[in-house]
Short mmCIF file of C-alpha atoms in Angstrom, two decimals:
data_model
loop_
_atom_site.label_atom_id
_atom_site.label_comp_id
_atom_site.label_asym_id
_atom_site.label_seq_id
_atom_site.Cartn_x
_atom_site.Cartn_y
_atom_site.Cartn_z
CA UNK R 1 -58.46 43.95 -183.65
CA UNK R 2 -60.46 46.87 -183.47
CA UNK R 3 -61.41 48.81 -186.11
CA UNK R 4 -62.99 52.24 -186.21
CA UNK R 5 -64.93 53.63 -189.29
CA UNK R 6 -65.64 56.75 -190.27
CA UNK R 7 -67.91 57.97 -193.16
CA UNK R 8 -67.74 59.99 -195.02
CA UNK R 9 -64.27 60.11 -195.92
CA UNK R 10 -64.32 63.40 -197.78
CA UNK R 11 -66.93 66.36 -197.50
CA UNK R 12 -67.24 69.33 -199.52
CA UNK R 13 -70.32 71.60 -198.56
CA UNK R 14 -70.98 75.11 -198.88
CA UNK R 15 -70.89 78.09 -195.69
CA UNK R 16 -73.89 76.94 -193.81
CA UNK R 17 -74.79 74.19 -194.62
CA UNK R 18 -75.24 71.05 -191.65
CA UNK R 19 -73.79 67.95 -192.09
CA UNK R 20 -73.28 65.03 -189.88
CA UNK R 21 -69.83 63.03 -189.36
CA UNK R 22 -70.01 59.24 -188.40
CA UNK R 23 -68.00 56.54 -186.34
CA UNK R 24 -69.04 53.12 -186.19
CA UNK R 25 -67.57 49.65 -184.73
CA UNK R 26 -68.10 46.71 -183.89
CA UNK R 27 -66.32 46.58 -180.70
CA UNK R 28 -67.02 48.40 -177.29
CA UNK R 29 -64.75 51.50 -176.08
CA UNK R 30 -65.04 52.64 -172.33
CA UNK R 31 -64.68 56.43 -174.56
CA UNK R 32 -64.38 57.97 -177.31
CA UNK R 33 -62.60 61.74 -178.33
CA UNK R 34 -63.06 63.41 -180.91
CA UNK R 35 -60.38 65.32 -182.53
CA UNK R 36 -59.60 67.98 -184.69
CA UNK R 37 -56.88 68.04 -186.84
CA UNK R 38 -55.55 71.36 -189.16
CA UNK R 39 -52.13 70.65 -191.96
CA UNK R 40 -49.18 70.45 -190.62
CA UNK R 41 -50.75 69.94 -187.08
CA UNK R 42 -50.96 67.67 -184.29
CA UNK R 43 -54.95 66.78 -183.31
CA UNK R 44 -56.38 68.88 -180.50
CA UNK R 45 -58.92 67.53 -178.27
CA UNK R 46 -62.33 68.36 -179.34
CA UNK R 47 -64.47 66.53 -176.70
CA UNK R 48 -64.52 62.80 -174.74
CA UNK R 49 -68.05 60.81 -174.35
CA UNK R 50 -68.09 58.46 -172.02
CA UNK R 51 -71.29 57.53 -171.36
CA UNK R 52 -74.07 55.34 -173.72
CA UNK R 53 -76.25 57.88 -175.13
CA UNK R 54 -74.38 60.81 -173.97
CA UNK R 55 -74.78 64.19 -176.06
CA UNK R 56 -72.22 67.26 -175.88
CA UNK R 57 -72.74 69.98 -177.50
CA UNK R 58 -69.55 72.71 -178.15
CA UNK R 59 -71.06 75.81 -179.59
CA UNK R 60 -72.30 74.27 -183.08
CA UNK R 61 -70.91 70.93 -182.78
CA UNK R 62 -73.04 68.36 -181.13
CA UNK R 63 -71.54 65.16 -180.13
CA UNK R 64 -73.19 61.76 -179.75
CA UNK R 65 -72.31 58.36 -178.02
CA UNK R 66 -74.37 55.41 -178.90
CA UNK R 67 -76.32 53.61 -176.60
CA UNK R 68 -74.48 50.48 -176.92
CA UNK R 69 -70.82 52.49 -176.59
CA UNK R 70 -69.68 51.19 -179.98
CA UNK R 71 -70.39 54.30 -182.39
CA UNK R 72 -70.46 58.08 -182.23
CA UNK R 73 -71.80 61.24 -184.21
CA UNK R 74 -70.12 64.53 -185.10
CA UNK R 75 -72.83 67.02 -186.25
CA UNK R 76 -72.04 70.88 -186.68
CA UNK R 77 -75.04 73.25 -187.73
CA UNK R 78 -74.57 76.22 -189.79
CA UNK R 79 -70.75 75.10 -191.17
CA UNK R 80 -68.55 77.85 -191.60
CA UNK R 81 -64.96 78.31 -193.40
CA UNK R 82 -63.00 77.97 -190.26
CA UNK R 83 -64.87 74.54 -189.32
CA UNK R 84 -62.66 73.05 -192.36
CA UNK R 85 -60.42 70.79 -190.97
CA UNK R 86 -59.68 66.88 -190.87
CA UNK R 87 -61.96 65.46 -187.77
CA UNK R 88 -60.92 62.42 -186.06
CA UNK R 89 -62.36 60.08 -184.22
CA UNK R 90 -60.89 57.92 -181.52
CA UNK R 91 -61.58 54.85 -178.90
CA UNK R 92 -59.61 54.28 -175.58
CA UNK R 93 -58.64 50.79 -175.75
CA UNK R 94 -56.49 51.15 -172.20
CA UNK R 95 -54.29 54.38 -171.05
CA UNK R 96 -53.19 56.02 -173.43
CA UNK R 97 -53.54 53.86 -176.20
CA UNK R 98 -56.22 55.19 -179.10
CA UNK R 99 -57.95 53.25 -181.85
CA UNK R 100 -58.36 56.14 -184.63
CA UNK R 101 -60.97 56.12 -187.43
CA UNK R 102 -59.58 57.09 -191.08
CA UNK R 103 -60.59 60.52 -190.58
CA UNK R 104 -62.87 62.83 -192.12
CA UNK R 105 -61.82 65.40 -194.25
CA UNK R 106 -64.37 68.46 -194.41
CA UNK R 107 -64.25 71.64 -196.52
CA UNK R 108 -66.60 74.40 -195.81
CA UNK R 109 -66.79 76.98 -199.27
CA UNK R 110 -67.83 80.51 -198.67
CA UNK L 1 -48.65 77.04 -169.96
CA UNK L 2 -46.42 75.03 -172.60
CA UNK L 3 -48.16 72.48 -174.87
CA UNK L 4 -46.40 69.32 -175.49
CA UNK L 5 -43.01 70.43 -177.84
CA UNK L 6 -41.64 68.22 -180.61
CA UNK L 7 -38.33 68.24 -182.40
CA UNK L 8 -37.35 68.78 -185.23
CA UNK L 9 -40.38 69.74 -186.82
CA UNK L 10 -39.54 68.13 -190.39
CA UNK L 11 -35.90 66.20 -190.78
CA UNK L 12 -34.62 64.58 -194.02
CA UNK L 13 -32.74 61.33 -193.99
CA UNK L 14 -30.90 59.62 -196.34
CA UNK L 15 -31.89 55.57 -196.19
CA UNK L 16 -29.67 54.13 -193.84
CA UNK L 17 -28.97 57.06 -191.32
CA UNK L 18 -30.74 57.53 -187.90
CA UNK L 19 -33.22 59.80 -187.30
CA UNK L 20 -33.57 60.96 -183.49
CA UNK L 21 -37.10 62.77 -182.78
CA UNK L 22 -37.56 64.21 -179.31
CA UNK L 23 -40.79 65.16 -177.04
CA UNK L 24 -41.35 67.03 -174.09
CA UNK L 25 -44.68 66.98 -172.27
CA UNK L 26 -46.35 69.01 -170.83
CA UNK L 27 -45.92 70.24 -167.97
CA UNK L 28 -46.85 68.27 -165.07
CA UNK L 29 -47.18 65.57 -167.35
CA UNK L 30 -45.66 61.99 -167.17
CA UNK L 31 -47.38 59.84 -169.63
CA UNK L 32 -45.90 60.00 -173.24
CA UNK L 33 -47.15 58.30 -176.14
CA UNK L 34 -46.18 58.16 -179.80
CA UNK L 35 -48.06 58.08 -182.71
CA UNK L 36 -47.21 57.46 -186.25
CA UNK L 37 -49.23 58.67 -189.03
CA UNK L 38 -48.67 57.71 -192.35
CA UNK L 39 -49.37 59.15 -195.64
CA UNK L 40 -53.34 59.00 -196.15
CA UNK L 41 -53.97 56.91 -193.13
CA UNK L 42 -54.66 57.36 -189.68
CA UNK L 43 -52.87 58.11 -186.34
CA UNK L 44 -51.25 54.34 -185.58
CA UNK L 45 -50.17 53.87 -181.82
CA UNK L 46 -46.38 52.84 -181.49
CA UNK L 47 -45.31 53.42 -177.96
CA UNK L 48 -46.60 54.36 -174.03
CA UNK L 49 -43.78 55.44 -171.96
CA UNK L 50 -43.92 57.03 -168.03
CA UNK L 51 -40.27 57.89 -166.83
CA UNK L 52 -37.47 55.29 -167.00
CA UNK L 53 -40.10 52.58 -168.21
CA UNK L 54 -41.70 51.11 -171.69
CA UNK L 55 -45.33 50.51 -170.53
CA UNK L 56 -46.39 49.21 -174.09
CA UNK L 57 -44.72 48.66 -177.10
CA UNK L 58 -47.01 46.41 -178.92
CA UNK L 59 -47.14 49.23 -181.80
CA UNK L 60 -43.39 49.86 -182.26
CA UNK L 61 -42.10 47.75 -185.44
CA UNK L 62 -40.29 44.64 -184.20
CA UNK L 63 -36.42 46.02 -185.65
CA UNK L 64 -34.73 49.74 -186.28
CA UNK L 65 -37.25 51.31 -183.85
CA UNK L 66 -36.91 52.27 -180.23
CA UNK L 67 -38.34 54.53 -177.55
CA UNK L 68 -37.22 55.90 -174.38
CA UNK L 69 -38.26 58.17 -171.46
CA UNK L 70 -35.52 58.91 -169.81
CA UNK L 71 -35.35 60.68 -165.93
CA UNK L 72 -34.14 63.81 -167.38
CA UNK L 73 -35.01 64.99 -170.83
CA UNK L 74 -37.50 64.52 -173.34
CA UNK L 75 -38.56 61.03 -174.65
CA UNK L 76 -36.80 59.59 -177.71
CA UNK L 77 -38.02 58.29 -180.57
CA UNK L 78 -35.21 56.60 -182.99
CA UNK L 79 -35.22 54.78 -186.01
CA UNK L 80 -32.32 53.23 -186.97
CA UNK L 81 -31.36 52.59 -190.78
CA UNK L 82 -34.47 54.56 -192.24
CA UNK L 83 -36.13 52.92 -195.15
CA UNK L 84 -38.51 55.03 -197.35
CA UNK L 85 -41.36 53.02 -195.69
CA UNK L 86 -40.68 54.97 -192.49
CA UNK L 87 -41.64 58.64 -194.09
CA UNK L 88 -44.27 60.00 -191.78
CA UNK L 89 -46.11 62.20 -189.15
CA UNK L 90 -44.59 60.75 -185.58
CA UNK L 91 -47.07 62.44 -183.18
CA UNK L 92 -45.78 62.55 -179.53
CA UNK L 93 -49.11 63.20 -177.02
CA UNK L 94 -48.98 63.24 -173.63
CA UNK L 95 -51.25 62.77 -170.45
CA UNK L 96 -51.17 63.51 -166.36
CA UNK L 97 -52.23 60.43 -165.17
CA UNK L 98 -53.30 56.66 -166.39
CA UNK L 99 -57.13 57.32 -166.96
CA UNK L 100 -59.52 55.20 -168.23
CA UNK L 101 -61.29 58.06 -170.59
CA UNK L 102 -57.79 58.00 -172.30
CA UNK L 103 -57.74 62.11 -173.34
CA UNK L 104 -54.48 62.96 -175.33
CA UNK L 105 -52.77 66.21 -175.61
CA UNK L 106 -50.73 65.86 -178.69
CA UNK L 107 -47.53 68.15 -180.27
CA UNK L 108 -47.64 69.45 -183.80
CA UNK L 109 -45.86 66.77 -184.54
CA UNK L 110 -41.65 65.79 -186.40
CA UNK L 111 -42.21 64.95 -190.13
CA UNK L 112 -39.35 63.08 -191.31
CA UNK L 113 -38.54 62.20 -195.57
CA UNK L 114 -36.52 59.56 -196.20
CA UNK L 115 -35.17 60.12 -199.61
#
């Protein structure tokens, strides 16, 4: 079965502050999204990597896809209230069908 | 452009009644997909539907629980004789096409209480 991982669970940092989000497995995904999820919401697409190595950046968030396909990186400079949010990370294992990580749930203090 | 639309947004059952939750894609859309997400866990896939057909089930429980897609109308989730166990976030998503990069567009979501 495959198993994603993220760390750290919970993050509490003050307003502009950087801090770095992490996915790791064991197994290879063809992609991986990353999603952003507010209460009482359904996730909304953040970004997809697809390629080893691949970097995205989406205004402050930069998004990394490891070399070997099997982890990814969520890092957003300069944090601000409105970045607070539960951030998901996912793998395709076939159409449609998404491997998600626990979640990380971040909280950004003015 | 609509998003994908859930319904009802929250529903309280009684153990033992049905619960019915209904999706409709977006438009242009004829992938559907259900998600369940539990109490301080993740999203869990149940179900992969495209019109008339169950692509993948492998997620759905084995008893009370079953999907459909029909020609016209939304997809249906139902759970038969709810337990307490099945309180949750069911998450319909949706998608144009079978692609490998597997991109979701999800619905806020039906959050049903079984009391």
């Amino acid at each position: 079965t495959q198993l994603l991982e993220q760390s750290p669970q919970f993050l509490s940092i003050q307003e502009g502050e950087n801090l770095t989000v992490y996915c790791n497995s064991s197994s290879v995904f063809s992609s991986l999204q990353w999603y952003r999820q507010e209460p009482g919401e359904g996730p909304v697409l953040l970004v997809t990597v697809v390629t080893g190595g691949e970097v995205k950046k989406l205004k402050r968030l930069t998004f990394q896809f490891g070399d070997a396909r099997k982890d990814s990186s969520l890092h957003i400079t300069a944090a601000q209230p409105g970045d607070t949010g539960l951030y998901l990370c996912a793998g395709a294992q076939g159409a449609g069908k998404l491997i998600f990580g626990q979640g990380t749930t971040l909280q950004v203090k003015p | 452009n609509a998003g994908v639309m859930q319904n009802p947004r929250h529903l309280v059952r009684r153990r033992g009644q049905e619960a019915r939750l209904r999706c409709s894609p977006m438009k242009g859309h004829s992938h559907v997909y259900w998600y369940r997400q539990l109490p301080e866990e993740g999203l869990k896939f149940m179900v992969y539907l495209q019109k008339e057909n169950i692509i993948d089930e492998s997620g759905m429980p084995k008893e009370r629980f079953s999907a459909e897609f029909p020609k016209e109308g939304p997809s249906i989730l139902r759970i038969q004789q709810v337990v307490r166990g099945d309180s949750a976030a069911y998450f319909c998503a949706s998608s144009p096409r079978q692609g490998s990069t597997g991109e979701l567009f999800f619905g806020e979501g039906s959050r049903l209480t079984v009391l």
